[in-house]
CSV table of C-alpha atoms in Angstrom, one decimal:
chain,number,residue,atom,x,y,z
A,1,MET,CA,-3.5,-21.5,-3.5
A,2,ASP,CA,-3.0,-18.1,-5.3
A,3,LEU,CA,-0.2,-16.0,-3.8
A,4,LYS,CA,-2.5,-13.0,-3.4
A,5,ILE,CA,-5.0,-15.0,-1.3
A,6,LYS,CA,-2.2,-16.4,0.9
A,7,LEU,CA,-0.8,-12.9,1.5
A,8,GLU,CA,-4.3,-11.6,2.3
A,9,GLN,CA,-4.7,-14.4,4.9
A,10,LEU,CA,-1.3,-13.5,6.3
A,11,HIS,CA,-2.4,-9.9,6.6
A,12,GLN,CA,-5.5,-10.9,8.6
A,13,LYS,CA,-3.2,-12.9,10.9
A,14,VAL,CA,-0.8,-10.0,11.4
A,15,MET,CA,-3.7,-7.6,12.2
A,16,GLY,CA,-5.1,-10.1,14.7
A,17,LEU,CA,-1.9,-11.0,16.5
A,18,LYS,CA,0.5,-8.1,16.3
A,19,ASP,CA,-0.6,-6.4,19.6
A,20,GLN,CA,0.3,-9.7,21.3
A,21,ILE,CA,3.7,-9.9,19.7
A,22,GLY,CA,6.2,-8.4,22.1
A,23,THR,CA,9.6,-9.5,20.9
A,24,GLU,CA,11.7,-9.8,17.7
A,25,GLU,CA,11.8,-13.5,18.0
A,26,ALA,CA,8.0,-13.7,18.2
A,27,THR,CA,7.8,-11.5,15.1
A,28,LYS,CA,10.0,-14.0,13.2
A,29,ASN,CA,7.9,-17.0,14.3
A,30,ALA,CA,4.5,-15.5,13.8
A,31,PHE,CA,5.0,-13.3,10.7
A,32,VAL,CA,8.3,-13.8,8.9
A,33,MET,CA,8.4,-17.6,8.8
A,34,PRO,CA,4.8,-17.8,7.4
A,35,PHE,CA,5.9,-15.3,4.7
A,36,ILE,CA,8.9,-17.5,3.8
A,37,GLN,CA,6.5,-20.5,3.6
A,38,ILE,CA,4.1,-18.6,1.4
A,39,LEU,CA,7.0,-18.1,-1.1
A,40,GLY,CA,7.2,-21.9,-1.3
A,41,TYR,CA,10.3,-22.5,0.8
A,42,ASP,CA,10.4,-25.3,3.3
A,43,ILE,CA,10.9,-23.6,6.7
A,44,PHE,CA,11.4,-27.1,8.3
A,45,ASN,CA,14.3,-27.9,5.9
A,46,PRO,CA,17.5,-26.5,7.4
A,47,THR,CA,19.3,-26.9,4.1
A,48,GLU,CA,16.7,-24.6,2.3
A,49,VAL,CA,15.8,-22.1,5.1
A,50,ILE,CA,18.8,-21.7,7.3
A,51,PRO,CA,18.1,-19.8,10.6
A,52,GLU,CA,20.8,-17.9,12.5
A,53,HIS,CA,23.4,-18.3,9.7
A,54,VAL,CA,26.9,-17.3,10.7
A,55,CYS,CA,28.3,-14.3,8.7
A,56,ASP,CA,31.7,-13.6,10.1
A,57,ILE,CA,32.8,-10.1,9.1
A,58,GLY,CA,36.6,-9.5,9.2
A,59,THR,CA,37.6,-9.7,12.8
A,60,LYS,CA,34.0,-9.8,14.0
A,61,LYS,CA,33.2,-13.4,14.6
A,62,GLY,CA,29.9,-15.0,15.4
A,63,GLU,CA,27.8,-12.4,13.5
A,64,LYS,CA,24.5,-14.1,12.4
A,65,VAL,CA,21.9,-13.2,9.8
A,66,ASP,CA,18.4,-14.3,10.7
A,67,TYR,CA,17.7,-16.4,7.6
A,68,VAL,CA,19.5,-17.6,4.5
A,69,ILE,CA,17.2,-18.9,1.7
A,70,ARG,CA,18.8,-21.5,-0.6
A,71,HIS,CA,17.5,-22.6,-4.0
A,72,ASN,CA,19.2,-25.4,-6.0
A,73,ASP,CA,21.9,-25.6,-3.3
A,74,GLN,CA,22.7,-21.9,-3.8
A,75,PRO,CA,22.0,-19.0,-1.4
A,76,ILE,CA,19.6,-16.7,-3.2
A,77,PHE,CA,18.7,-14.1,-0.5
A,78,ILE,CA,19.2,-13.3,3.1
A,79,ILE,CA,16.6,-12.0,5.5
A,80,GLU,CA,17.2,-9.8,8.5
A,81,CYS,CA,14.3,-9.3,10.9
A,82,LYS,CA,13.2,-6.7,13.4
A,83,HIS,CA,10.3,-6.3,15.8
A,84,TRP,CA,7.1,-5.3,14.0
A,85,LYS,CA,7.0,-2.0,15.8
A,86,GLU,CA,10.4,-1.0,14.4
A,87,SER,CA,10.8,0.7,11.0
A,88,ALA,CA,11.9,-1.7,8.3
A,89,ASP,CA,14.2,1.1,7.1
A,90,ALA,CA,16.1,1.6,10.3
A,91,HIS,CA,18.8,-1.1,10.3
A,92,ASN,CA,20.0,-1.5,6.7
A,93,SER,CA,23.6,-0.9,7.8
A,94,GLN,CA,23.6,-4.3,9.6
A,95,LEU,CA,22.1,-6.0,6.5
A,96,HIS,CA,24.7,-4.2,4.4
A,97,ARG,CA,27.5,-5.9,6.4
A,98,TYR,CA,25.9,-9.4,6.1
A,99,TYR,CA,25.2,-8.9,2.4
A,100,HIS,CA,28.9,-8.3,1.7
A,101,VAL,CA,29.9,-11.8,2.9
A,102,SER,CA,26.8,-13.8,2.1
A,103,LYS,CA,27.4,-14.5,-1.6
A,104,THR,CA,23.8,-13.8,-2.4
A,105,ARG,CA,22.3,-11.2,-4.8
A,106,PHE,CA,19.4,-10.1,-2.7
A,107,GLY,CA,19.0,-8.9,0.9
A,108,VAL,CA,15.7,-8.5,2.6
A,109,LEU,CA,15.1,-6.3,5.7
A,110,THR,CA,11.7,-6.7,7.4
A,111,ASN,CA,9.7,-6.0,10.5
A,112,GLY,CA,7.2,-8.8,9.5
A,113,ILE,CA,4.9,-6.3,7.9
A,114,VAL,CA,7.1,-4.3,5.4
A,115,TYR,CA,9.6,-6.2,3.4
A,116,ASN,CA,12.4,-4.2,1.7
A,117,PHE,CA,14.4,-6.0,-1.0
A,118,TYR,CA,17.9,-4.8,-1.8
A,119,THR,CA,20.5,-5.8,-4.4
A,120,ASP,CA,23.9,-4.4,-5.7
A,121,LEU,CA,23.0,-2.4,-8.8
A,122,GLU,CA,25.4,0.4,-8.1
A,123,LYS,CA,28.6,-1.5,-7.1
A,124,PRO,CA,29.1,-5.3,-7.4
A,125,ASN,CA,28.8,-7.1,-4.0
A,126,ILE,CA,28.0,-3.9,-2.2
A,127,MET,CA,24.4,-3.6,-1.2
A,128,ASP,CA,22.6,-0.5,-2.5
A,129,GLU,CA,21.6,2.0,0.1
A,130,LYS,CA,17.9,2.0,-1.0
A,131,PRO,CA,15.7,-1.0,-1.8
A,132,PHE,CA,14.6,-1.6,-5.3
A,133,PHE,CA,11.4,-3.2,-4.3
A,134,THR,CA,9.1,-3.0,-1.2
A,135,ILE,CA,6.0,-5.0,-0.3
A,136,ASP,CA,3.7,-4.0,2.6
A,137,ILE,CA,1.5,-6.7,4.0
A,138,GLU,CA,-1.0,-4.0,5.2
A,139,ASP,CA,-1.1,-2.4,1.7
A,140,LEU,CA,-1.0,-5.2,-0.8
A,141,LYS,CA,-1.0,-4.1,-4.5
A,142,ASP,CA,-1.4,-6.4,-7.5
A,143,SER,CA,1.8,-4.9,-9.1
A,144,SER,CA,3.8,-5.7,-6.0
A,145,ILE,CA,2.5,-9.2,-5.7
A,146,LYS,CA,3.4,-9.8,-9.4
A,147,ILE,CA,7.0,-8.8,-8.6
A,148,LEU,CA,7.1,-10.9,-5.5
A,149,GLU,CA,6.1,-14.0,-7.5
A,150,LYS,CA,9.6,-13.9,-9.1
A,151,PHE,CA,11.0,-14.6,-5.6
A,152,THR,CA,8.9,-17.7,-5.1
A,153,LYS,CA,10.6,-21.1,-5.2
A,154,LYS,CA,8.4,-22.1,-8.2
A,155,ASP,CA,9.1,-19.1,-10.3
A,156,TYR,CA,12.5,-17.9,-9.0
A,157,ASN,CA,14.6,-16.5,-11.9
A,158,LEU,CA,17.7,-14.5,-11.1
A,159,GLU,CA,18.1,-13.0,-14.5
A,160,GLU,CA,14.5,-11.8,-14.7
A,161,ILE,CA,14.7,-10.2,-11.3
A,162,LEU,CA,17.9,-8.4,-12.1
A,163,ASP,CA,16.5,-7.3,-15.5
A,164,SER,CA,13.6,-5.6,-13.7
A,165,ALA,CA,15.4,-4.4,-10.6
A,166,GLU,CA,17.0,-1.4,-12.2
A,167,ALA,CA,13.7,-0.3,-13.7
A,168,LEU,CA,11.9,-0.7,-10.4
A,169,LYS,CA,14.6,1.2,-8.5
A,170,TYR,CA,14.5,4.2,-10.9
A,171,ILE,CA,10.8,4.3,-11.4
A,172,LYS,CA,10.4,4.4,-7.6
A,173,ALA,CA,13.0,7.3,-7.4
A,174,ILE,CA,11.3,9.2,-10.2
A,175,ARG,CA,7.9,8.8,-8.6
A,176,LYS,CA,9.3,10.1,-5.3
A,177,GLU,CA,10.8,13.2,-7.0
A,178,PHE,CA,7.5,13.8,-8.8
A,179,GLU,CA,5.6,13.7,-5.5
A,180,LYS,CA,8.1,16.2,-4.1
A,181,GLU,CA,7.4,18.5,-7.0
A,182,ILE,CA,3.7,18.3,-6.5
A,183,GLU,CA,4.1,19.2,-2.8
A,184,SER,CA,6.6,21.9,-3.4
A,185,PRO,CA,7.5,22.7,-7.1
A,186,SER,CA,11.2,23.4,-7.6
A,187,ASP,CA,12.5,26.5,-9.5
A,188,GLU,CA,13.7,24.2,-12.3
A,189,LEU,CA,10.2,22.7,-12.9
A,190,VAL,CA,8.5,26.1,-12.7
A,191,LYS,CA,10.9,27.6,-15.2
A,192,LEU,CA,10.5,24.6,-17.5
A,193,LEU,CA,6.7,24.9,-17.6
A,194,VAL,CA,6.4,28.7,-17.5
A,195,SER,CA,9.0,29.3,-20.2
A,196,ARG,CA,6.7,27.6,-22.7
A,197,PHE,CA,4.0,30.3,-22.5
A,198,PHE,CA,5.6,33.3,-20.5
A,199,GLU,CA,8.2,35.2,-22.5
A,200,LYS,CA,9.2,37.8,-19.9
A,201,SER,CA,12.0,37.2,-17.3
A,202,ILE,CA,10.9,35.5,-14.1
A,203,THR,CA,11.7,37.7,-11.2
A,204,ALA,CA,11.9,36.6,-7.6
A,205,ASN,CA,8.4,37.8,-6.9
A,206,ARG,CA,7.0,36.2,-10.0
A,207,MET,CA,8.8,32.9,-9.1
A,208,VAL,CA,6.9,32.9,-5.8
A,209,ALA,CA,3.6,33.4,-7.5
A,210,PHE,CA,4.3,30.9,-10.3
A,211,LYS,CA,5.3,28.2,-7.7
A,212,GLU,CA,1.9,28.6,-6.1
A,213,TYR,CA,0.2,28.5,-9.5
A,214,THR,CA,2.2,25.4,-10.5
A,215,LYS,CA,1.3,23.6,-7.3
A,216,LYS,CA,-2.4,24.3,-7.7
A,217,ALA,CA,-2.3,23.3,-11.4
A,218,LEU,CA,-0.6,20.0,-10.7
A,219,THR,CA,-2.9,19.2,-7.7
A,220,THR,CA,-6.1,20.2,-9.6
A,221,SER,CA,-5.0,18.1,-12.7
A,222,ILE,CA,-4.4,15.0,-10.6
A,223,ASN,CA,-7.6,15.4,-8.5
A,224,GLU,CA,-9.7,15.9,-11.6
A,225,SER,CA,-8.1,12.8,-13.2
A,226,ILE,CA,-8.9,10.7,-10.1
A,227,SER,CA,-12.4,12.1,-10.0
A,228,PHE,CA,-13.0,11.4,-13.7
A,229,ARG,CA,-11.8,7.8,-13.4
A,230,LEU,CA,-13.8,7.2,-10.2
A,231,LYS,CA,-17.0,8.6,-11.7
A,232,SER,CA,-16.5,6.5,-14.8
A,233,ALA,CA,-16.2,3.4,-12.7
A,234,LEU,CA,-19.3,4.4,-10.7
A,235,SER,CA,-21.2,5.1,-13.8
A,236,ILE,CA,-20.5,1.6,-15.1
A,237,ASN,CA,-21.6,0.1,-11.8
A,238,GLU,CA,-24.8,2.1,-11.8
A,239,GLN,CA,-25.6,1.0,-15.4
A,240,ILE,CA,-25.2,-2.6,-14.3
A,241,GLU,CA,-27.4,-2.0,-11.3
A,242,LYS,CA,-30.0,-0.4,-13.5
A,243,GLN,CA,-30.2,-3.5,-15.6
A,244,GLU,CA,-30.4,-5.8,-12.6
A,245,GLU,CA,-33.0,-4.0,-10.4
A,246,PRO,CA,-36.3,-2.2,-11.0
A,247,ALA,CA,-35.8,1.6,-11.0
A,248,LYS,CA,-38.0,2.0,-8.0
A,249,ASN,CA,-35.7,-0.1,-5.9
A,250,ASN,CA,-32.5,1.7,-7.0
A,251,PRO,CA,-31.5,4.4,-4.5
A,252,ILE,CA,-28.7,5.7,-6.7
A,253,ASP,CA,-29.2,9.0,-8.4
A,254,GLN,CA,-28.5,8.4,-12.1
A,255,ASN,CA,-27.7,12.0,-13.0
A,256,ASP,CA,-24.0,11.6,-13.2
A,257,ALA,CA,-23.4,15.0,-14.7
A,258,LYS,CA,-24.3,16.7,-11.4
A,259,ILE,CA,-22.2,14.4,-9.2
A,260,VAL,CA,-18.8,15.7,-8.2
A,261,THR,CA,-16.6,13.4,-6.3
A,262,THR,CA,-14.4,15.5,-4.0
A,263,GLU,CA,-10.9,14.9,-2.7
A,264,GLU,CA,-12.2,14.7,0.8
A,265,GLU,CA,-14.7,11.9,-0.2
A,266,ILE,CA,-11.8,10.0,-1.7
A,267,GLU,CA,-9.7,10.5,1.4
A,268,GLY,CA,-12.6,9.4,3.6
A,269,PHE,CA,-13.1,6.3,1.5
A,270,GLN,CA,-9.4,5.4,1.8
A,271,ILE,CA,-9.7,5.7,5.7
A,272,VAL,CA,-12.8,3.5,5.8
A,273,LYS,CA,-11.1,1.0,3.5
A,274,ALA,CA,-8.0,0.9,5.7
A,275,ILE,CA,-10.2,0.1,8.7
A,276,LEU,CA,-12.3,-2.6,7.0
A,277,ARG,CA,-9.2,-4.2,5.5
A,278,GLU,CA,-8.4,-5.4,9.0
A,279,LYS,CA,-11.3,-7.8,8.5
A,280,ILE,CA,-11.8,-8.4,4.8
A,281,PRO,CA,-9.8,-8.2,1.5
A,282,SER,CA,-9.9,-4.7,-0.1
A,283,PRO,CA,-11.6,-5.8,-3.4
A,284,ARG,CA,-14.7,-6.4,-1.4
A,285,ILE,CA,-15.0,-2.8,-0.4
A,286,ALA,CA,-16.7,-0.7,-3.1
A,287,CYS,CA,-18.0,2.9,-3.4
A,288,ARG,CA,-20.7,4.8,-5.2
A,289,ASP,CA,-21.1,8.5,-5.3
A,290,THR,CA,-24.6,10.1,-5.5
A,291,LEU,CA,-25.9,13.6,-5.3
A,292,SER,CA,-26.7,13.4,-1.6
A,293,TYR,CA,-24.0,11.1,-0.2
A,294,PHE,CA,-20.9,9.0,-1.0
A,295,GLY,CA,-21.8,5.4,-0.3
A,296,ILE,CA,-19.4,2.6,0.7
A,297,LEU,CA,-20.7,-0.9,0.1
A,298,LEU,CA,-19.8,-4.5,0.8
A,299,ASP,CA,-19.3,-6.5,-2.5
A,300,ASP,CA,-20.6,-3.5,-4.5
A,301,ASN,CA,-24.1,-4.4,-3.3
A,302,ASN,CA,-26.4,-1.5,-2.5
A,303,ARG,CA,-28.3,-3.8,-0.1
A,304,LYS,CA,-25.1,-4.0,2.0
A,305,PRO,CA,-24.2,-0.4,3.0
A,306,LEU,CA,-21.1,-0.2,5.2
A,307,CYS,CA,-21.3,3.5,5.8
A,308,ARG,CA,-22.0,6.8,4.0
A,309,LEU,CA,-20.1,10.0,3.8
A,310,HIS,CA,-22.2,13.1,3.9
A,311,PHE,CA,-19.7,15.8,2.9
A,312,ASN,CA,-21.8,18.0,0.7
A,313,THR,CA,-22.6,20.6,3.3
A,314,SER,CA,-20.6,22.8,5.6
A,315,ASN,CA,-20.8,20.1,8.3
A,316,LYS,CA,-19.5,16.7,7.6
A,317,TYR,CA,-21.2,13.5,8.8
A,318,LEU,CA,-20.4,9.8,8.8
A,319,GLU,CA,-23.5,7.6,8.7
A,320,VAL,CA,-22.9,4.1,10.2
A,321,PHE,CA,-25.2,1.1,10.1
A,322,HIS,CA,-24.0,-1.1,13.0
A,323,ASN,CA,-27.6,-1.2,14.2
A,324,GLY,CA,-28.9,-2.4,10.8
A,325,LYS,CA,-29.1,-1.1,7.3
A,326,GLU,CA,-32.5,0.5,8.0
A,327,ALA,CA,-31.2,2.2,11.1
A,328,GLY,CA,-28.4,4.5,9.9
A,329,GLU,CA,-26.9,6.8,12.5
A,330,LYS,CA,-25.2,10.0,11.5
A,331,VAL,CA,-22.2,11.3,13.6
A,332,LEU,CA,-20.6,14.7,13.2
A,333,LEU,CA,-17.0,14.8,12.1
A,334,ASN,CA,-14.7,17.7,13.0
A,335,ASN,CA,-12.0,16.2,10.8
A,336,LEU,CA,-11.5,13.1,8.7
A,337,ASP,CA,-9.2,11.4,11.2
A,338,GLU,CA,-12.2,11.1,13.5
A,339,ILE,CA,-13.5,8.3,11.2
A,340,TYR,CA,-11.0,6.0,13.0
A,341,GLN,CA,-13.0,6.5,16.2
A,342,TYR,CA,-15.8,4.4,14.6
A,343,ARG,CA,-13.7,1.3,13.8
A,344,GLU,CA,-15.9,-0.8,16.2
A,345,GLN,CA,-19.1,0.3,14.5
A,346,LEU,CA,-17.7,-0.4,11.0
A,347,HIS,CA,-16.5,-3.9,12.0
A,348,LYS,CA,-19.9,-4.6,13.6
A,349,THR,CA,-21.6,-3.6,10.4
A,350,LEU,CA,-19.6,-6.3,8.6
A,351,GLU,CA,-20.8,-8.9,11.0
A,352,LEU,CA,-24.4,-8.1,10.0
A,353,TYR,CA,-23.7,-9.4,6.5
A,354,ALA,CA,-21.7,-12.5,7.5
């Protein structure tokens, strides 16, 4: 079975069970062991998946790492587990100690939901402080799944992983710095950009103003780019729909030039998507923007509305269809976070199309 499908199934299991998982040991049994199994390793073979492996550190005897994974009789990575409610970033000092004596090239710290992968890019045999790769079971991305494939028993290749690890690490770091610059542009970035068109000296007062201008320019550019891509995708969907259905049955307004997909609509869509992913894979959740509302659909089928966002007026409404697609019910939203209050109605709507 495809790795992505298996991970999606594990995600559904995690969402259904996690509130009943009260200990670290239960987290390992319910979440981590299935993850190891998905990678192709035999969790019932103690020579391939070694639980509670002793990692004596200097004078400290009896120290144990949760799992050592072996491949071709060689240890390839260790896994240290925490309870699912704990942060997967909180205990890397412990993993750091185990890594030093384990003779593996990779260490994994996980809470059963987030898996952080570490190696020793900076100093040989000393685990880096930050992971070079992270995969989140609750936010699966195709790019992350492709990287994870390299850790499967079938496709494991040490050299290929190490070749890409440095790139992954620094791309992640650059992206983080870029996101910081968007949120709060630094003096260095402002000077770099402004100096290309502003010849006067930049005083302290001007710097304050230019920082604000830079933040607005970056945010606007990114939002417009997202809106353009989303509208392009919606336009393609509508053209296909036009060919498949008579015009009189098509509720989508075809006048794309007048449709503006807002940042709030995109954020609302992401919230609804997060709620629905508890029940179905994310590729089944589609959206279409129209002049009067932003529609969210099951399987990109306009006969299967999941909800609608009415954000084009001063008051914002969520329209839910848990009583049937012909019986939409609008509810007033004071803020976007209130969408989470309608989780039950959204899940019930899915059941109508089962």
